[in-house]
Short mmCIF file of N, CA and C in Angstrom, two decimals:
data_model
loop_
_atom_site.label_atom_id
_atom_site.label_comp_id
_atom_site.label_asym_id
_atom_site.label_seq_id
_atom_site.Cartn_x
_atom_site.Cartn_y
_atom_site.Cartn_z
N MET N 1 -160.46 -157.68 135.91
CA MET N 1 -161.37 -157.37 135.01
C MET N 1 -161.91 -158.92 134.51
N LEU N 2 -161.26 -159.90 134.13
CA LEU N 2 -161.23 -161.07 133.58
C LEU N 2 -162.58 -161.98 134.75
N SER N 3 -162.57 -161.58 135.97
CA SER N 3 -163.42 -162.04 136.97
C SER N 3 -164.72 -161.62 137.51
N ILE N 4 -165.00 -160.25 136.51
CA ILE N 4 -166.37 -159.86 136.98
C ILE N 4 -167.60 -160.72 136.65
N GLN N 5 -167.45 -161.41 135.50
CA GLN N 5 -168.58 -162.28 135.11
C GLN N 5 -168.73 -163.49 135.57
N LYS N 6 -169.97 -164.40 135.16
CA LYS N 6 -170.18 -165.57 135.92
C LYS N 6 -169.07 -166.81 134.90
N SER N 7 -168.09 -167.66 135.20
CA SER N 7 -167.65 -168.61 134.73
C SER N 7 -168.43 -169.21 133.69
N GLY N 8 -168.08 -169.48 132.44
CA GLY N 8 -168.51 -170.35 131.60
C GLY N 8 -169.39 -169.88 130.65
N ILE N 9 -169.93 -168.36 130.72
CA ILE N 9 -170.92 -167.93 129.94
C ILE N 9 -170.21 -167.03 129.18
N ASP N 10 -170.99 -166.80 127.61
CA ASP N 10 -170.66 -165.37 126.97
C ASP N 10 -170.83 -164.18 127.88
N PHE N 11 -170.24 -163.29 127.31
CA PHE N 11 -170.29 -161.78 128.43
C PHE N 11 -169.90 -160.63 127.55
N GLU N 12 -170.47 -159.69 127.77
CA GLU N 12 -170.25 -158.45 127.15
C GLU N 12 -170.40 -157.28 127.96
N LYS N 13 -169.47 -155.78 128.08
CA LYS N 13 -169.64 -155.17 129.38
C LYS N 13 -169.13 -153.69 128.25
N ASN N 14 -170.08 -152.47 128.56
CA ASN N 14 -169.55 -151.28 128.25
C ASN N 14 -168.27 -150.72 129.37
N LEU N 15 -167.31 -150.41 129.25
CA LEU N 15 -166.33 -149.71 129.90
C LEU N 15 -165.88 -148.02 129.57
N PRO N 16 -165.58 -147.33 130.45
CA PRO N 16 -165.62 -145.95 130.23
C PRO N 16 -164.49 -145.86 128.98
N GLY N 17 -164.72 -144.98 128.08
CA GLY N 17 -163.75 -144.62 127.05
C GLY N 17 -164.44 -144.99 125.89
N GLY N 18 -165.35 -145.82 126.14
CA GLY N 18 -165.95 -146.19 124.66
C GLY N 18 -165.36 -147.69 124.30
N ILE N 19 -164.68 -148.27 125.26
CA ILE N 19 -164.25 -149.72 125.17
C ILE N 19 -165.45 -150.78 125.63
N VAL N 20 -165.43 -151.68 124.87
CA VAL N 20 -166.17 -152.68 125.01
C VAL N 20 -165.42 -154.07 124.99
N TYR N 21 -165.54 -154.64 126.53
CA TYR N 21 -165.36 -156.15 126.94
C TYR N 21 -166.03 -157.37 126.62
N SER N 22 -165.35 -158.18 125.80
CA SER N 22 -166.37 -159.21 125.62
C SER N 22 -165.63 -160.83 126.04
N GLN N 23 -166.20 -161.63 126.39
CA GLN N 23 -165.54 -163.05 126.77
C GLN N 23 -166.74 -164.01 126.08
N PHE N 24 -166.10 -164.94 125.07
CA PHE N 24 -166.62 -166.03 124.22
C PHE N 24 -166.42 -167.31 124.88
N ILE N 25 -167.07 -168.37 124.92
CA ILE N 25 -166.55 -169.53 125.44
C ILE N 25 -167.15 -170.64 124.17
N GLU N 26 -166.41 -170.95 124.02
CA GLU N 26 -166.36 -172.62 122.72
C GLU N 26 -166.03 -173.84 123.52
N GLU N 27 -167.13 -174.61 123.62
CA GLU N 27 -166.94 -175.60 123.95
C GLU N 27 -165.92 -176.83 122.90
N LEU N 28 -165.07 -177.56 123.05
CA LEU N 28 -164.07 -178.39 122.29
C LEU N 28 -164.32 -179.89 122.63
N LYS N 29 -164.41 -179.95 123.71
CA LYS N 29 -164.43 -181.36 123.88
C LYS N 29 -165.52 -181.74 125.12
N TYR N 30 -165.90 -182.90 125.28
CA TYR N 30 -167.06 -183.08 126.34
C TYR N 30 -166.81 -184.57 126.69
N LYS N 31 -165.83 -185.00 127.09
CA LYS N 31 -165.66 -186.56 127.80
C LYS N 31 -166.52 -186.60 129.29
N VAL N 32 -166.21 -187.93 129.57
CA VAL N 32 -166.70 -188.48 130.91
C VAL N 32 -166.04 -187.48 131.80
N ASP N 33 -164.69 -187.49 131.85
CA ASP N 33 -163.68 -187.27 132.72
C ASP N 33 -163.18 -186.06 132.77
N TYR N 34 -163.25 -185.23 131.59
CA TYR N 34 -163.01 -184.06 131.17
C TYR N 34 -163.58 -183.12 130.57
N ARG N 35 -163.27 -181.90 130.16
CA ARG N 35 -163.97 -180.95 129.30
C ARG N 35 -163.20 -179.96 128.68
N THR N 36 -162.90 -179.62 127.51
CA THR N 36 -162.15 -178.73 127.32
C THR N 36 -162.87 -177.92 126.27
N ARG N 37 -162.17 -176.16 126.74
CA ARG N 37 -163.24 -175.17 126.39
C ARG N 37 -161.81 -174.19 125.86
N LYS N 38 -162.62 -173.67 124.70
CA LYS N 38 -161.44 -172.08 124.65
C LYS N 38 -162.41 -171.13 124.85
N LYS N 39 -161.57 -170.19 125.52
CA LYS N 39 -162.14 -169.06 126.17
C LYS N 39 -161.41 -167.63 125.45
N SER N 40 -162.04 -166.64 124.78
CA SER N 40 -161.71 -165.58 124.14
C SER N 40 -161.86 -164.30 124.57
N TYR N 41 -160.90 -163.51 124.97
CA TYR N 41 -161.32 -162.22 125.76
C TYR N 41 -160.72 -161.15 124.72
N PHE N 42 -161.81 -159.90 124.50
CA PHE N 42 -162.12 -159.09 123.63
C PHE N 42 -161.45 -157.66 124.06
N PHE N 43 -160.92 -156.57 124.09
CA PHE N 43 -161.52 -155.39 124.46
C PHE N 43 -161.56 -154.52 122.90
N GLN N 44 -162.57 -153.88 122.58
CA GLN N 44 -162.67 -153.16 121.39
C GLN N 44 -163.17 -151.78 121.56
N LYS N 45 -162.69 -151.15 120.15
CA LYS N 45 -163.01 -149.62 120.68
C LYS N 45 -163.73 -149.20 119.20
N ASP N 46 -164.53 -148.77 119.02
CA ASP N 46 -165.05 -148.06 117.81
C ASP N 46 -164.95 -149.59 116.83
N GLY N 47 -165.22 -150.66 117.44
CA GLY N 47 -165.41 -151.80 116.41
C GLY N 47 -164.44 -152.53 116.43
N GLU N 48 -162.89 -151.83 116.33
CA GLU N 48 -161.63 -152.39 116.34
C GLU N 48 -161.04 -153.21 117.54
N ILE N 49 -160.59 -153.92 117.49
CA ILE N 49 -160.18 -155.04 118.57
C ILE N 49 -158.85 -154.11 119.01
N ILE N 50 -158.84 -153.84 120.00
CA ILE N 50 -157.30 -153.10 120.61
C ILE N 50 -156.26 -154.11 121.07
N ALA N 51 -157.26 -155.29 121.91
CA ALA N 51 -156.45 -156.13 122.97
C ALA N 51 -156.91 -157.47 122.68
N GLN N 52 -156.54 -158.81 122.62
CA GLN N 52 -157.15 -159.85 122.77
C GLN N 52 -156.58 -161.13 123.70
N LYS N 53 -157.06 -162.16 124.20
CA LYS N 53 -156.30 -163.36 124.68
C LYS N 53 -157.21 -164.69 124.53
N GLN N 54 -156.37 -165.32 124.24
CA GLN N 54 -157.39 -166.62 124.01
C GLN N 54 -156.68 -167.80 124.80
N LEU N 55 -157.20 -168.49 125.89
CA LEU N 55 -157.11 -169.74 126.49
C LEU N 55 -157.58 -171.04 125.87
N THR N 56 -157.28 -172.21 125.91
CA THR N 56 -157.40 -173.22 125.89
C THR N 56 -157.40 -173.85 127.13
N ILE N 57 -158.66 -174.26 128.02
CA ILE N 57 -158.53 -174.87 129.35
C ILE N 57 -159.15 -176.24 129.36
N THR N 58 -158.73 -177.37 130.39
CA THR N 58 -159.13 -178.68 130.54
C THR N 58 -159.89 -178.43 131.93
N LEU N 59 -160.84 -178.75 132.22
CA LEU N 59 -161.41 -178.93 133.27
C LEU N 59 -161.60 -180.46 133.30
N PHE N 60 -161.31 -181.08 134.45
CA PHE N 60 -161.44 -182.45 134.97
C PHE N 60 -162.33 -182.49 136.32
N ARG N 61 -162.89 -183.81 136.13
CA ARG N 61 -163.94 -184.13 137.51
C ARG N 61 -162.97 -184.25 138.41
N GLN N 62 -163.54 -183.84 139.62
CA GLN N 62 -162.51 -183.92 140.92
C GLN N 62 -161.93 -185.50 140.92
N ASP N 63 -162.69 -186.59 140.69
CA ASP N 63 -162.05 -187.78 141.01
C ASP N 63 -160.86 -187.96 139.89
N ALA N 64 -161.12 -187.82 138.65
CA ALA N 64 -160.59 -188.08 137.73
C ALA N 64 -158.94 -186.79 137.84
N TYR N 65 -159.28 -185.81 138.31
CA TYR N 65 -158.01 -185.01 138.54
C TYR N 65 -157.28 -185.47 139.60
N GLN N 66 -157.92 -186.20 140.54
CA GLN N 66 -157.12 -186.67 141.68
C GLN N 66 -156.34 -187.87 141.43
N LYS N 67 -156.87 -188.78 140.37
CA LYS N 67 -155.87 -189.99 139.83
C LYS N 67 -155.27 -189.21 139.17
N LEU N 68 -155.07 -188.58 138.26
CA LEU N 68 -154.14 -187.75 137.52
C LEU N 68 -152.94 -186.81 138.42
N LEU N 69 -153.42 -186.53 139.16
CA LEU N 69 -152.30 -186.07 140.09
C LEU N 69 -151.59 -186.76 141.00
N VAL N 70 -152.22 -188.11 141.37
CA VAL N 70 -151.45 -189.24 142.25
C VAL N 70 -150.45 -189.49 141.07
N ASN N 71 -150.90 -190.04 139.83
CA ASN N 71 -150.06 -190.33 138.77
C ASN N 71 -148.78 -189.73 138.32
N LEU N 72 -148.94 -188.28 138.49
CA LEU N 72 -148.37 -187.35 138.11
C LEU N 72 -146.86 -187.16 139.23
N LEU N 73 -147.27 -187.27 140.64
CA LEU N 73 -146.60 -187.21 141.67
C LEU N 73 -145.48 -188.50 141.90
N ILE N 74 -146.66 -189.73 141.70
CA ILE N 74 -145.40 -191.05 141.16
C ILE N 74 -144.69 -190.66 140.32
N TYR N 75 -144.59 -190.67 139.27
CA TYR N 75 -143.92 -190.16 137.78
C TYR N 75 -142.77 -189.20 138.43
N TYR N 76 -143.09 -188.12 139.29
CA TYR N 76 -142.04 -187.48 139.65
C TYR N 76 -141.16 -187.86 140.38
N LEU N 77 -141.92 -188.72 141.50
CA LEU N 77 -140.87 -189.34 142.72
C LEU N 77 -139.79 -190.17 141.84
N LEU N 78 -140.40 -191.15 141.18
CA LEU N 78 -139.86 -192.21 140.32
C LEU N 78 -138.74 -191.56 139.60
N ASN N 79 -138.93 -190.70 138.72
CA ASN N 79 -138.08 -190.25 138.03
C ASN N 79 -136.89 -189.06 138.44
N LYS N 80 -136.89 -189.08 139.60
CA LYS N 80 -136.03 -188.07 140.40
C LYS N 80 -136.23 -186.80 139.85
N ASN N 81 -137.10 -185.89 140.11
CA ASN N 81 -137.30 -184.80 139.76
C ASN N 81 -137.34 -184.59 138.33
N PRO N 82 -137.91 -185.26 137.51
CA PRO N 82 -137.61 -184.60 135.73
C PRO N 82 -137.97 -183.33 135.26
N PHE N 83 -139.06 -182.53 135.93
CA PHE N 83 -139.31 -181.42 136.06
C PHE N 83 -138.59 -179.96 136.77
N HIS N 84 -138.28 -179.35 135.90
CA HIS N 84 -137.95 -178.32 136.58
C HIS N 84 -138.90 -177.55 137.44
N HIS N 85 -140.09 -177.46 137.76
CA HIS N 85 -140.98 -177.06 138.36
C HIS N 85 -142.11 -177.86 138.31
N LEU N 86 -142.92 -177.76 139.11
CA LEU N 86 -144.14 -178.43 139.65
C LEU N 86 -145.48 -177.79 140.02
N LEU N 87 -146.11 -177.16 138.96
CA LEU N 87 -147.62 -176.33 139.97
C LEU N 87 -148.80 -177.21 139.90
N ILE N 88 -149.25 -177.14 141.25
CA ILE N 88 -150.40 -177.61 141.49
C ILE N 88 -151.54 -176.43 141.97
N HIS N 89 -152.34 -176.51 140.60
CA HIS N 89 -153.31 -175.58 141.43
C HIS N 89 -154.58 -176.35 141.62
N ILE N 90 -155.34 -176.06 142.71
CA ILE N 90 -156.89 -176.89 143.05
C ILE N 90 -157.88 -175.80 143.63
N THR N 91 -158.70 -175.47 143.02
CA THR N 91 -159.96 -174.90 143.40
C THR N 91 -161.13 -175.76 143.57
N HIS N 92 -162.16 -175.10 144.25
CA HIS N 92 -163.32 -175.99 144.49
C HIS N 92 -164.34 -175.24 144.66
N ASN N 93 -165.33 -175.62 144.08
CA ASN N 93 -166.54 -174.52 143.73
C ASN N 93 -167.77 -174.50 144.93
#
């Protein structure tokens, strides 16, 4: 459900059963190498919120992301696995 709208825009859709799904975007920081935004998701019925989720997301420019990833991997290797797990997620538009 959360991926039916375009990324980065406010959105609202009426669903069956009188439920309204909404997404609101708030830009928090806009820097040279990254930007941070808060995404709020709501399901409402009869004007009452029945479910909600809020995420703070940091989006890096590709070259800044690659430098950050290299530094993280170097730190990871030099410290003999200080993390219990390492999650890397890369997407391209």
